[in-house]
Structure formats: structure tokens, C-alpha cells
């Protein structure tokens, strides 16, 4: 563990190789153990799945290939979060923690193994967030509004509930002063482009179920039933939610320490985490999928907290979180066996 000193305080660098590499290796061990015990495999389409996801599930050639795709999508999403943080300066100090936390959250929840319909959807969502953030204070950002909505539309072909994040993006565009009648219409056109091609495919095949069935499940809400959930299944969720709340409060209470642009970006991520956790309780049939989307803003918000907060309790909280999430995974796997 590398310890850095300055004139006023002692600071621990959690993204130093001595910490980063062991945690990353522990996450890889989680994937290997899950592979050995076939957690989440075979992959199948649930009742709310789209026809495209059904087709992909049937086309997956084998267990090894499925786990490799899941790991690649996880690593790709983590890398995109790292690049977004580096380019847009979401955290005022350079750190690899957004990358590490995203991999940790995905690797320690057996509900995400090995491949879900949201695996590609979340990847598209991260790209859409980057497009949204780069439209900051640009009322002429029609191409970026179109691209962001297009990415959400593409992701919704695999997971239709991703469309619920489109209103959140409009709120973000409004707060970033890039929402105009033209950019709003561009975002609608982005989603319409995807479903225009889908409609053409349905007409050609003379089968409109790929167009109608997903939208039927989109508005079918059912509150999450908490009475049937085992306590150990809640531990990791509560830990991530608690850290997200603490990190959000820390950002709000010390907002003057970040630039105005960074504060607005972080405020959007706070709103996104609240939105994702709320939808988690509203859609019991796809609760795990919404929990995976919540890992995106939570990774950056929690990474911000552990990067800029310099207290001894923060040091121990970081390692306690890592141990808790990994231990919870193995307990759940033990119960699964």
C-alpha cells in the first residue's frame, strides 16, 4: 500500500498498484468461481425479455464464450467510466477508482453473472452519458442529443426498460443548458430511427410481435416483494446504496470544492442513482437489471468520496467494503450450492 503525505494531512491512494491489483485479482477470482459452478448459466430470456434477446440467448455457442462476453462487456464499461472521468474531470484528482468500483460491484453480485440483457444496455447507457456530458452548454448539440438517444434506443432492443432513462437525459440536457426544441426533436429522432428500422423488419417478416411485446412489458409495473428475499441478498445492495448516499451527501456539503461543470455532472449522477434505485423497487420482474444500471453512477460517486475524503475511517471503510462484498458473494454461492 502506497501512502502519500503532504503538509497538512496524510492521504491513502487507493488506486495505487499495491491496492488496485489485489482487488482486481479478487474480482477475477469471483468470476472464475462463478464459472466453475455455472452461476447464471445457461442464459435464457425471461418473460419481460425482448425477442432480440431471446434470439441472442439461443445463438450463444457455449459456457466459456458466454462468460468471456460478460467479462469483456464489464471491462469495457469500466474502461468507458474511467475515460469519461479522465476526459470530463468528474473527480478533481486522477484515480482509477471508478474503473475498480464498477468491476467490484459487477463481480460480486451473482445476479449479474455471466451475461444479462442489461450487459449491452448498460454499455450503451455509459456511451450515451458521455454524449450527454459533452453537450454541456451547447444549445446546438443536435448531433450529440441524437447520438445519445440512438444509443439508448439500440440498448432498448435488448432491454426495453432502458427507455425509462430518456426522460432523465432530457432533465440533464435542461440542467446543462443544451435542451432546445431542436435538440429535443433530435433526441426523439434518435430513438425513432431504431424503431423505424425495427418496424420495417416487422413489416418484412409480417410479424409485429418484436415491436408490440416489449412495449407491453415496459408499462407493466409490480412493486418489489421484499418478504421473500434472504437477508444475505440485501447486504451488498444496502452497502452500495449506503455508500452512494454518503458520497452524495459529501458532494452536496462540499460542492464549492469542485468546478461548476463537475458539480452539475455529479448532480446528474446523483439523480440517476436515485432514479435507478427507484425503478429497482417499481419493477420486480427486472429489479436486478435496474440494480446493474445503478452501479454506473454509484461507481463514480463512491470513487469521488474515497478519492477526495482524507480520513482514517475512510481508509478502513474502503477495505471493509471490498471484504464485505466479496464475502457476501461467496456466502450466496455457498447457499446456491
mmCIF file of N, CA, C and O in Angstrom, residues 33 87 100 103 133 140 153 176 186 222 242 250 257 299 309:
data_model
loop_
_atom_site.group_PDB
_atom_site.id
_atom_site.type_symbol
_atom_site.label_atom_id
_atom_site.label_comp_id
_atom_site.label_asym_id
_atom_site.label_seq_id
_atom_site.Cartn_x
_atom_site.Cartn_y
_atom_site.Cartn_z
ATOM 1 N N UNK A 33 -14.703 -18.590 -9.958
ATOM 2 C CA UNK A 33 -15.524 -19.453 -9.108
ATOM 3 C C UNK A 33 -16.945 -19.552 -9.655
ATOM 4 O O UNK A 33 -17.543 -20.640 -9.680
ATOM 5 N N UNK A 87 -11.476 12.408 -19.030
ATOM 6 C CA UNK A 87 -11.668 13.465 -20.024
ATOM 7 C C UNK A 87 -12.524 14.604 -19.468
ATOM 8 O O UNK A 87 -12.218 15.790 -19.679
ATOM 9 N N UNK A 100 -12.297 0.524 -10.894
ATOM 10 C CA UNK A 100 -12.223 -0.557 -9.917
ATOM 11 C C UNK A 100 -13.566 -0.829 -9.263
ATOM 12 O O UNK A 100 -13.969 -1.996 -9.107
ATOM 13 N N UNK A 103 -16.087 -2.692 -11.626
ATOM 14 C CA UNK A 103 -15.758 -4.117 -11.722
ATOM 15 C C UNK A 103 -16.082 -4.837 -10.412
ATOM 16 O O UNK A 103 -16.594 -5.967 -10.419
ATOM 17 N N UNK A 133 -22.866 14.504 -21.513
ATOM 18 C CA UNK A 133 -21.960 15.389 -20.795
ATOM 19 C C UNK A 133 -21.164 16.290 -21.742
ATOM 20 O O UNK A 133 -20.857 17.432 -21.401
ATOM 21 N N UNK A 140 -26.544 23.954 -29.568
ATOM 22 C CA UNK A 140 -26.537 23.459 -30.943
ATOM 23 C C UNK A 140 -26.083 22.005 -31.028
ATOM 24 O O UNK A 140 -25.741 21.529 -32.115
ATOM 25 N N UNK A 153 -31.750 3.866 -27.651
ATOM 26 C CA UNK A 153 -32.643 3.066 -28.479
ATOM 27 C C UNK A 153 -32.045 1.721 -28.847
ATOM 28 O O UNK A 153 -32.734 0.693 -28.817
ATOM 29 N N UNK A 176 -27.948 21.226 -18.177
ATOM 30 C CA UNK A 176 -26.701 21.556 -18.859
ATOM 31 C C UNK A 176 -26.881 22.651 -19.901
ATOM 32 O O UNK A 176 -25.945 22.970 -20.637
ATOM 33 N N UNK A 186 -34.178 16.146 -31.909
ATOM 34 C CA UNK A 186 -33.079 15.269 -32.327
ATOM 35 C C UNK A 186 -33.038 14.015 -31.465
ATOM 36 O O UNK A 186 -32.771 12.913 -31.964
ATOM 37 N N UNK A 222 -44.716 -3.717 -11.139
ATOM 38 C CA UNK A 222 -45.078 -4.555 -9.985
ATOM 39 C C UNK A 222 -44.057 -4.293 -8.893
ATOM 40 O O UNK A 222 -42.862 -4.500 -9.082
ATOM 41 N N UNK A 242 -25.923 2.602 0.714
ATOM 42 C CA UNK A 242 -25.459 3.447 1.819
ATOM 43 C C UNK A 242 -24.247 4.279 1.410
ATOM 44 O O UNK A 242 -24.182 5.488 1.685
ATOM 45 N N UNK A 250 -21.756 13.987 0.793
ATOM 46 C CA UNK A 250 -20.437 14.614 0.849
ATOM 47 C C UNK A 250 -20.247 15.583 -0.312
ATOM 48 O O UNK A 250 -19.666 16.668 -0.150
ATOM 49 N N UNK A 257 -15.867 22.853 -3.628
ATOM 50 C CA UNK A 257 -14.509 22.386 -3.889
ATOM 51 C C UNK A 257 -14.337 21.869 -5.317
ATOM 52 O O UNK A 257 -13.217 21.680 -5.775
ATOM 53 N N UNK A 299 -20.616 3.937 -9.011
ATOM 54 C CA UNK A 299 -19.164 3.736 -9.118
ATOM 55 C C UNK A 299 -18.424 5.059 -9.099
ATOM 56 O O UNK A 299 -17.390 5.207 -8.431
ATOM 57 N N UNK A 309 -11.872 12.433 0.107
ATOM 58 C CA UNK A 309 -12.041 12.466 1.564
ATOM 59 C C UNK A 309 -10.812 11.873 2.229
ATOM 60 O O UNK A 309 -10.429 10.740 1.937
#
